[in-house]
mmCIF file of C-alpha atoms in Angstrom:
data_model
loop_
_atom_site.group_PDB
_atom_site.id
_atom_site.type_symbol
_atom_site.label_atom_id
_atom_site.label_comp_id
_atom_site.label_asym_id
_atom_site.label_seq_id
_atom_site.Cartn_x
_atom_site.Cartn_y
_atom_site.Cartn_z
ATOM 1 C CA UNK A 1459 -46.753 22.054 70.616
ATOM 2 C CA UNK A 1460 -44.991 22.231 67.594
ATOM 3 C CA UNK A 1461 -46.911 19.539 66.020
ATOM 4 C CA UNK A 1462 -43.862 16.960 64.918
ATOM 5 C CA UNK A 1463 -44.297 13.967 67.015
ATOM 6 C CA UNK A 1464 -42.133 10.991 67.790
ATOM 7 C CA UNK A 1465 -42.630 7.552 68.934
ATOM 8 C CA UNK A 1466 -41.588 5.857 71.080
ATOM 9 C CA UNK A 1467 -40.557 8.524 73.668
ATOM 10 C CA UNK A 1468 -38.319 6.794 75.868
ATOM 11 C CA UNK A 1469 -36.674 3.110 74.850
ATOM 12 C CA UNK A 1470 -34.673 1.242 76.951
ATOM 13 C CA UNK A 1471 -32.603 -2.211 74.673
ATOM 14 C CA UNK A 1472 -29.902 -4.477 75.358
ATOM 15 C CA UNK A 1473 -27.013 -4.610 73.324
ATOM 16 C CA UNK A 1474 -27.396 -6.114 70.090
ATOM 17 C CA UNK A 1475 -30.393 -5.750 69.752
ATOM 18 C CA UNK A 1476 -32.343 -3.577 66.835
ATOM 19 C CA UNK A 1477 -34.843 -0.814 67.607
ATOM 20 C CA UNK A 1478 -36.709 1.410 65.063
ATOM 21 C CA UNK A 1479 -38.363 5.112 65.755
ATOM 22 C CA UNK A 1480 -40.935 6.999 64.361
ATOM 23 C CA UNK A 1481 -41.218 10.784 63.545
ATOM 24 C CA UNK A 1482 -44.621 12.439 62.236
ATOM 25 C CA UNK A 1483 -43.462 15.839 61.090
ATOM 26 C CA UNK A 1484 -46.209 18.575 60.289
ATOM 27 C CA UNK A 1485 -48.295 17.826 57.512
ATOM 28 C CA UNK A 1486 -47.289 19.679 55.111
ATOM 29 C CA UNK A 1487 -43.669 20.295 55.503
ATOM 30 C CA UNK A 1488 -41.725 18.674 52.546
ATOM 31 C CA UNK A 1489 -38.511 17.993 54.446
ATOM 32 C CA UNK A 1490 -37.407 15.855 57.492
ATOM 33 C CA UNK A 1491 -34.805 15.730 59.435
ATOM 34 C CA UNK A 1492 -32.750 13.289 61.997
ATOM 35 C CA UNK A 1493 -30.548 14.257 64.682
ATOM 36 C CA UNK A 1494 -28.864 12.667 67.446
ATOM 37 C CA UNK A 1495 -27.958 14.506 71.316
ATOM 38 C CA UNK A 1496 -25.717 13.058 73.545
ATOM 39 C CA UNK A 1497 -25.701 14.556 77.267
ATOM 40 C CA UNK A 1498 -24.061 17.753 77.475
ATOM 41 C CA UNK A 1499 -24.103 18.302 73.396
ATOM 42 C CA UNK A 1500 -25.500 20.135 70.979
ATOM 43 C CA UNK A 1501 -27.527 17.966 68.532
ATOM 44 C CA UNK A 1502 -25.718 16.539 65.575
ATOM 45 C CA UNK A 1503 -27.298 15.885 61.876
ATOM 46 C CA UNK A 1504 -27.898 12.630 61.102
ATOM 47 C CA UNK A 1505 -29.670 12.597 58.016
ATOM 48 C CA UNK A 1506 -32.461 14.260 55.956
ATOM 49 C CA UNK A 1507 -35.240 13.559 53.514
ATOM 50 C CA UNK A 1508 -36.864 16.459 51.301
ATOM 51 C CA UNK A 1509 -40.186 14.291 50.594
ATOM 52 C CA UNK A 1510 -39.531 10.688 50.024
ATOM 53 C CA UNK A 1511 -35.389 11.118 48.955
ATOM 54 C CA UNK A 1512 -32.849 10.612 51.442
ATOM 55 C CA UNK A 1513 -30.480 13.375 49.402
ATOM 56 C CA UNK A 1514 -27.926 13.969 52.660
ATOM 57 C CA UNK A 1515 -26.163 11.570 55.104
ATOM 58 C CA UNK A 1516 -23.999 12.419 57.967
ATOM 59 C CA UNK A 1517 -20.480 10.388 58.005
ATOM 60 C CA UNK A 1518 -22.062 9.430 61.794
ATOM 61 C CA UNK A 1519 -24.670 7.091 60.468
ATOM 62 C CA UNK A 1520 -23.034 3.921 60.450
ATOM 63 C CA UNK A 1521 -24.221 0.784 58.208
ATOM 64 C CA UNK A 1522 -26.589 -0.402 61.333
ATOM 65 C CA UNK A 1523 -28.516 3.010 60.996
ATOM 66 C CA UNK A 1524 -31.001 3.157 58.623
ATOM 67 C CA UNK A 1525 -33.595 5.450 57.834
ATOM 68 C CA UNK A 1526 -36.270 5.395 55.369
ATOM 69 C CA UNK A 1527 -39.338 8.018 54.392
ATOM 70 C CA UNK A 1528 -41.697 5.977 52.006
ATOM 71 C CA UNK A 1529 -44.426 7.890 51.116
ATOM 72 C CA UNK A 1530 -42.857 11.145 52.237
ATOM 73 C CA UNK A 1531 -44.947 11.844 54.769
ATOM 74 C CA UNK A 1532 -43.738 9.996 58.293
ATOM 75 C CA UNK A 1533 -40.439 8.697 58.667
ATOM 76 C CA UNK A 1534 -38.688 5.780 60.566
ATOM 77 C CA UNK A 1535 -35.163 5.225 61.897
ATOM 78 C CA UNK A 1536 -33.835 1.564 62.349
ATOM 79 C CA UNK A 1537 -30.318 0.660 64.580
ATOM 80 C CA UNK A 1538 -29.555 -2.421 64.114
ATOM 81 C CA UNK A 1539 -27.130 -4.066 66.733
ATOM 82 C CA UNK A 1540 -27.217 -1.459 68.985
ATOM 83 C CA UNK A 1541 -24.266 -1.025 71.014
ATOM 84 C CA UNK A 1542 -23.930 1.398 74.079
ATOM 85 C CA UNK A 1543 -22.829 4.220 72.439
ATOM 86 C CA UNK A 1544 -26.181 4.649 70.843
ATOM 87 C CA UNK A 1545 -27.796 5.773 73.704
ATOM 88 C CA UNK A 1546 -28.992 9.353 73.282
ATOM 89 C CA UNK A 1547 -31.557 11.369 72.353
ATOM 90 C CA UNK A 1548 -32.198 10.958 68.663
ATOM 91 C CA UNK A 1549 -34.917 14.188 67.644
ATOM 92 C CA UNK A 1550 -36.653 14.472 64.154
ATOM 93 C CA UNK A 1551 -37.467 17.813 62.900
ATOM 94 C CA UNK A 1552 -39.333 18.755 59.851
ATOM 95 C CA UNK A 1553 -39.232 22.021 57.682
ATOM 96 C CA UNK A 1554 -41.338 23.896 54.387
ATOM 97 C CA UNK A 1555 -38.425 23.675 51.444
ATOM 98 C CA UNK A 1556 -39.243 27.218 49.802
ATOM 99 C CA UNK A 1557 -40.619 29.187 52.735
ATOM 100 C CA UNK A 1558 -37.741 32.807 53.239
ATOM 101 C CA UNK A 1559 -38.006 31.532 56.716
ATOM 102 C CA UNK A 1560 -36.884 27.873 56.650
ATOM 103 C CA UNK A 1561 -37.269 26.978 60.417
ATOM 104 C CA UNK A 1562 -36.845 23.627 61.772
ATOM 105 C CA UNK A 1563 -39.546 22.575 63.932
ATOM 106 C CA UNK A 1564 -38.663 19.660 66.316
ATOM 107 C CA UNK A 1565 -39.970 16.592 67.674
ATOM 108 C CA UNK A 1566 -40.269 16.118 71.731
ATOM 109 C CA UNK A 1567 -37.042 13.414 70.701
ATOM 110 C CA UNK A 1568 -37.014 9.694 71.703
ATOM 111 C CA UNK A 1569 -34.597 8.796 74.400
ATOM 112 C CA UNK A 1570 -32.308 5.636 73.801
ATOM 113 C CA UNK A 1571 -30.392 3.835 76.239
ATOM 114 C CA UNK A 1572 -28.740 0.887 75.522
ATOM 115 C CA UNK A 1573 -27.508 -1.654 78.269
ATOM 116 C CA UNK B 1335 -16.768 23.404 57.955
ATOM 117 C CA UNK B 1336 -18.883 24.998 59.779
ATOM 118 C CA UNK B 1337 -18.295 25.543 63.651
ATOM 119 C CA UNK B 1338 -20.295 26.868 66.361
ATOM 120 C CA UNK B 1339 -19.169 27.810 70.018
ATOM 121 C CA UNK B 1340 -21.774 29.149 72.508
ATOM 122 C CA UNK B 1341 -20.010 31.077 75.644
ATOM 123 C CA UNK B 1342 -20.710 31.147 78.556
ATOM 124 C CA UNK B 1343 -21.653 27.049 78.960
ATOM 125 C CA UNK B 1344 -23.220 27.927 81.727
ATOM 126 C CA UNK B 1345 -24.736 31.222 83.476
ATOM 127 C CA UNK B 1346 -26.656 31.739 86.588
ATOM 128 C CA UNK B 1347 -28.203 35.644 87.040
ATOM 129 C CA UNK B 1348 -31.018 36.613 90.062
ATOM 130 C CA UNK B 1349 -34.125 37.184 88.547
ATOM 131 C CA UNK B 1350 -34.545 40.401 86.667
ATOM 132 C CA UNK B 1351 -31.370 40.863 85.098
ATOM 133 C CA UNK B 1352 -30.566 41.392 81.716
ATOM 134 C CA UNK B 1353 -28.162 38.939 80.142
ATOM 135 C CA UNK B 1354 -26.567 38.150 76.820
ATOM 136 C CA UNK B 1355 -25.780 35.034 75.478
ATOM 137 C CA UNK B 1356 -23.188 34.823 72.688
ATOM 138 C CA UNK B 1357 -22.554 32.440 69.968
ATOM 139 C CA UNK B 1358 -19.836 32.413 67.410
ATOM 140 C CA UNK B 1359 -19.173 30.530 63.859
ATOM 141 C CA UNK B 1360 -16.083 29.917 61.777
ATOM 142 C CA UNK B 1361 -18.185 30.323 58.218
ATOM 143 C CA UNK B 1362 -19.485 33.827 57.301
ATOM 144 C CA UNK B 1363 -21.381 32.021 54.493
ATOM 145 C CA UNK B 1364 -23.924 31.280 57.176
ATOM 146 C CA UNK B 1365 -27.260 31.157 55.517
ATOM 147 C CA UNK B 1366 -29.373 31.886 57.926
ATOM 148 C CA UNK B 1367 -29.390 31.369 62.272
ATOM 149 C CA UNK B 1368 -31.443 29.833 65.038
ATOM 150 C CA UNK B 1369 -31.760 30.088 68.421
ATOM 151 C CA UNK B 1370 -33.385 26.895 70.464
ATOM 152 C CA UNK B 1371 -34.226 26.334 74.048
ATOM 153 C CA UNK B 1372 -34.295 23.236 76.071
ATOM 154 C CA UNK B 1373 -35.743 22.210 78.540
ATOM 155 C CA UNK B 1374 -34.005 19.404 80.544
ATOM 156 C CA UNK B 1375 -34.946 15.501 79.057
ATOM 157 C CA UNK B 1376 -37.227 17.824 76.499
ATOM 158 C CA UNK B 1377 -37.135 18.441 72.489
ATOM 159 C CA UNK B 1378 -35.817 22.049 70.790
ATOM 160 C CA UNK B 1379 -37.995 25.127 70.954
ATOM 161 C CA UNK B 1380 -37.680 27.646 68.242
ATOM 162 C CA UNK B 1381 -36.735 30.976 69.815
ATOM 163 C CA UNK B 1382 -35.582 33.191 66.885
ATOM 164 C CA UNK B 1383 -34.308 32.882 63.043
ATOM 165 C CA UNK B 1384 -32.478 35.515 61.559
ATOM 166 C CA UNK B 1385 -32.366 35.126 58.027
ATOM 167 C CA UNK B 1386 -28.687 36.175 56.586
ATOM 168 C CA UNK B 1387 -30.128 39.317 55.025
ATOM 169 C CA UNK B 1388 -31.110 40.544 58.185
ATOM 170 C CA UNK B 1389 -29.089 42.178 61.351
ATOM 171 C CA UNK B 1390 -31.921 41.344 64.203
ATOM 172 C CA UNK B 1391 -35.276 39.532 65.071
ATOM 173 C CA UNK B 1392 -37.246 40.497 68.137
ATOM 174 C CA UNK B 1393 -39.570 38.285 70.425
ATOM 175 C CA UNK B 1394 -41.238 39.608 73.483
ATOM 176 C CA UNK B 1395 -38.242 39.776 76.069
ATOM 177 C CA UNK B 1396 -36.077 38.149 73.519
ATOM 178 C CA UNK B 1397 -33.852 39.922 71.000
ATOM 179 C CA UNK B 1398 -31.350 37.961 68.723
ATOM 180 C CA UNK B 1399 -28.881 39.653 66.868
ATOM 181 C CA UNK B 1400 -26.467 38.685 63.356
ATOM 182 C CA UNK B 1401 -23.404 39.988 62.641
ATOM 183 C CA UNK B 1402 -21.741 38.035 59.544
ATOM 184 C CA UNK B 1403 -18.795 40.041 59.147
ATOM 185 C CA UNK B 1404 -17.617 39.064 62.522
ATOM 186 C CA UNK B 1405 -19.023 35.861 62.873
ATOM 187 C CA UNK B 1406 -21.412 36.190 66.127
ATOM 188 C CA UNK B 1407 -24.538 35.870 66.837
ATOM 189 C CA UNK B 1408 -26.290 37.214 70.309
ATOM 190 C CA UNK B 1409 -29.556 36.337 72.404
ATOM 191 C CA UNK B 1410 -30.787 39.092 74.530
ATOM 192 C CA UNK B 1411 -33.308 38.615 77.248
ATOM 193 C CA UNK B 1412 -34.472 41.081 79.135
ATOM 194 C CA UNK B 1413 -35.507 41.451 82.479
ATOM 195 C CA UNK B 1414 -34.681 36.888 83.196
ATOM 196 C CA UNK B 1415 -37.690 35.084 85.381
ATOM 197 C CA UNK B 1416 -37.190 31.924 86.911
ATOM 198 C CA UNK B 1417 -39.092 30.141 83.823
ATOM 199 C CA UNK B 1418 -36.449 30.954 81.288
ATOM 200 C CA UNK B 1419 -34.215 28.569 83.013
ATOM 201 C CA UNK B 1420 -33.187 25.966 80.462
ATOM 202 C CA UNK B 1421 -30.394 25.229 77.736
ATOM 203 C CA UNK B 1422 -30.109 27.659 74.993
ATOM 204 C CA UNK B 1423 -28.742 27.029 71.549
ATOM 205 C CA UNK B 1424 -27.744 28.405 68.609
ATOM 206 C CA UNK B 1425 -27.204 26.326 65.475
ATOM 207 C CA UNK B 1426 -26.000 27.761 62.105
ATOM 208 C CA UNK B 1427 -27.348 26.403 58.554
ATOM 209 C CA UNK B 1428 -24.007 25.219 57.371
ATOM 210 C CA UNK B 1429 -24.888 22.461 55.416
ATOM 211 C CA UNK B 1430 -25.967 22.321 51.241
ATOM 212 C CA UNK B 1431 -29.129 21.004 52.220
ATOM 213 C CA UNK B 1432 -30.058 23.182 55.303
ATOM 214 C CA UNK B 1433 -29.007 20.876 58.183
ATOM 215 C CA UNK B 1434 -28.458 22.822 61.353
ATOM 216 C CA UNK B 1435 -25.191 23.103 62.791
ATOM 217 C CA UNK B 1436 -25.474 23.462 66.766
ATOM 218 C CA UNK B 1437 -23.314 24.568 69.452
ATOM 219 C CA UNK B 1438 -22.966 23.015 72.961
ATOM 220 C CA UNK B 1439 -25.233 25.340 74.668
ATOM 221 C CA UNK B 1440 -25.482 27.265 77.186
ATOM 222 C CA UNK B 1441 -27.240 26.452 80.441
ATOM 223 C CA UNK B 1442 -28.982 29.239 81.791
ATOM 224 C CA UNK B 1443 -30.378 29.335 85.462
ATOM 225 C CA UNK B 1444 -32.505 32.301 86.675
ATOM 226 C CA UNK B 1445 -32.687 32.316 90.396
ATOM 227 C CA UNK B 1446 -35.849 33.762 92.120
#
């Protein structure tokens, strides 16, 4: 258990429609994370918040994603329009900015597919 | 840019063996390294991080190594058991702000 959780786990849309997932990193980690795994891939960045400031975003996240921290504690991730080359695993992992070891913890991911 | 590759993408030993996974990157400005597993439909465990100052870390049956000069990166595991079937990756911290950089993987399957 590596105590960053995400919600929903599994979510199953039709096209065109939007869908939004949580992440709850650990408690005190300062920054957080977004990637996205398609089958067979390594995961690719996404985007990244060190507390409430989005300061990094990947040329992948297209104008329907959105992603927001607000109080710098959890984190959501909107797709708006979702088309069928969404669906993947998107996984949220969070990290202690100023730790010599900077690991990445990770979320157990939410799985997307989009029909 | 950074780049990782991960060879073999796929590896299947009896149980017991010793095997070496390798992983390579195009930037030897690589900040630091981390090694993941994976189980199938599951989220990333953290394995190892090797910190760009250092040449190895050491975990139980695991053993990563660092070498920045060449570029590559390996995962040692020693005597395999069924259980460390899964997907193992390595991902590089190529990014300004610390985003990991991942390979494809490597699929791993330990036969009993």
């Amino acid at each position: 258990d590596t105590g960053v959780s995400q919600d929903p786990r599994h979510k199953i849309t039709k096209r065109g429609q939007n869908v939004t997932f949580r992440c709850d990193p650990i408690s005190e980690h300062n920054r957080l994370y977004w990637y996205r795994q398609t089958l067979g891939q390594g995961p690719e960045f996404l985007t990244y918040f060190q507390n409430e400031a989005q300061l990094e975003k990947s040329r992948l996240l297209s104008d329907r994603f959105s992603a927001e921290r607000p109080k710098g504690s959890f984190s959501t991730l909107e797709i708006q329009r979702t088309e069928q080359g969404d669906s993947a695993m998107y996984l949220c992992a969070s990290s202690l900015r100023g730790q010599i070891q900077e690991t990445q913890y990770f979320g157990p991911g939410t799985r997307l597919l989009v029909l | 840019k950074q780049e990782v590759t991960q060879i073999p993408a796929a590896l299947s030993v009896p149980e017991g063996e010793n095997l070496v996974l390798n992983c390579s990157f195009t930037d030897s400005a690589i900040y630091n390294l981390q090694w993941f597993r994976q189980d199938p439909g599951k989220g990333l465990t953290s394995l190892l991080l090797i910190q760009s100052s250092q040449r190895e870390q050491t975990s139980g049956r695991l053993n990563a190594s660092l070498d920045k000069s060449s570029g590559r990166s390996t995962l040692y595991i020693a005597a395999s058991q069924p259980g460390d079937s899964a997907t193992y990756l390595c991902a590089g911290y190529g990014g300004s702000q610390g985003n990991l950089i991942f390979g494809k993987g490597t699929k791993l399957s330990v036969k009993p």
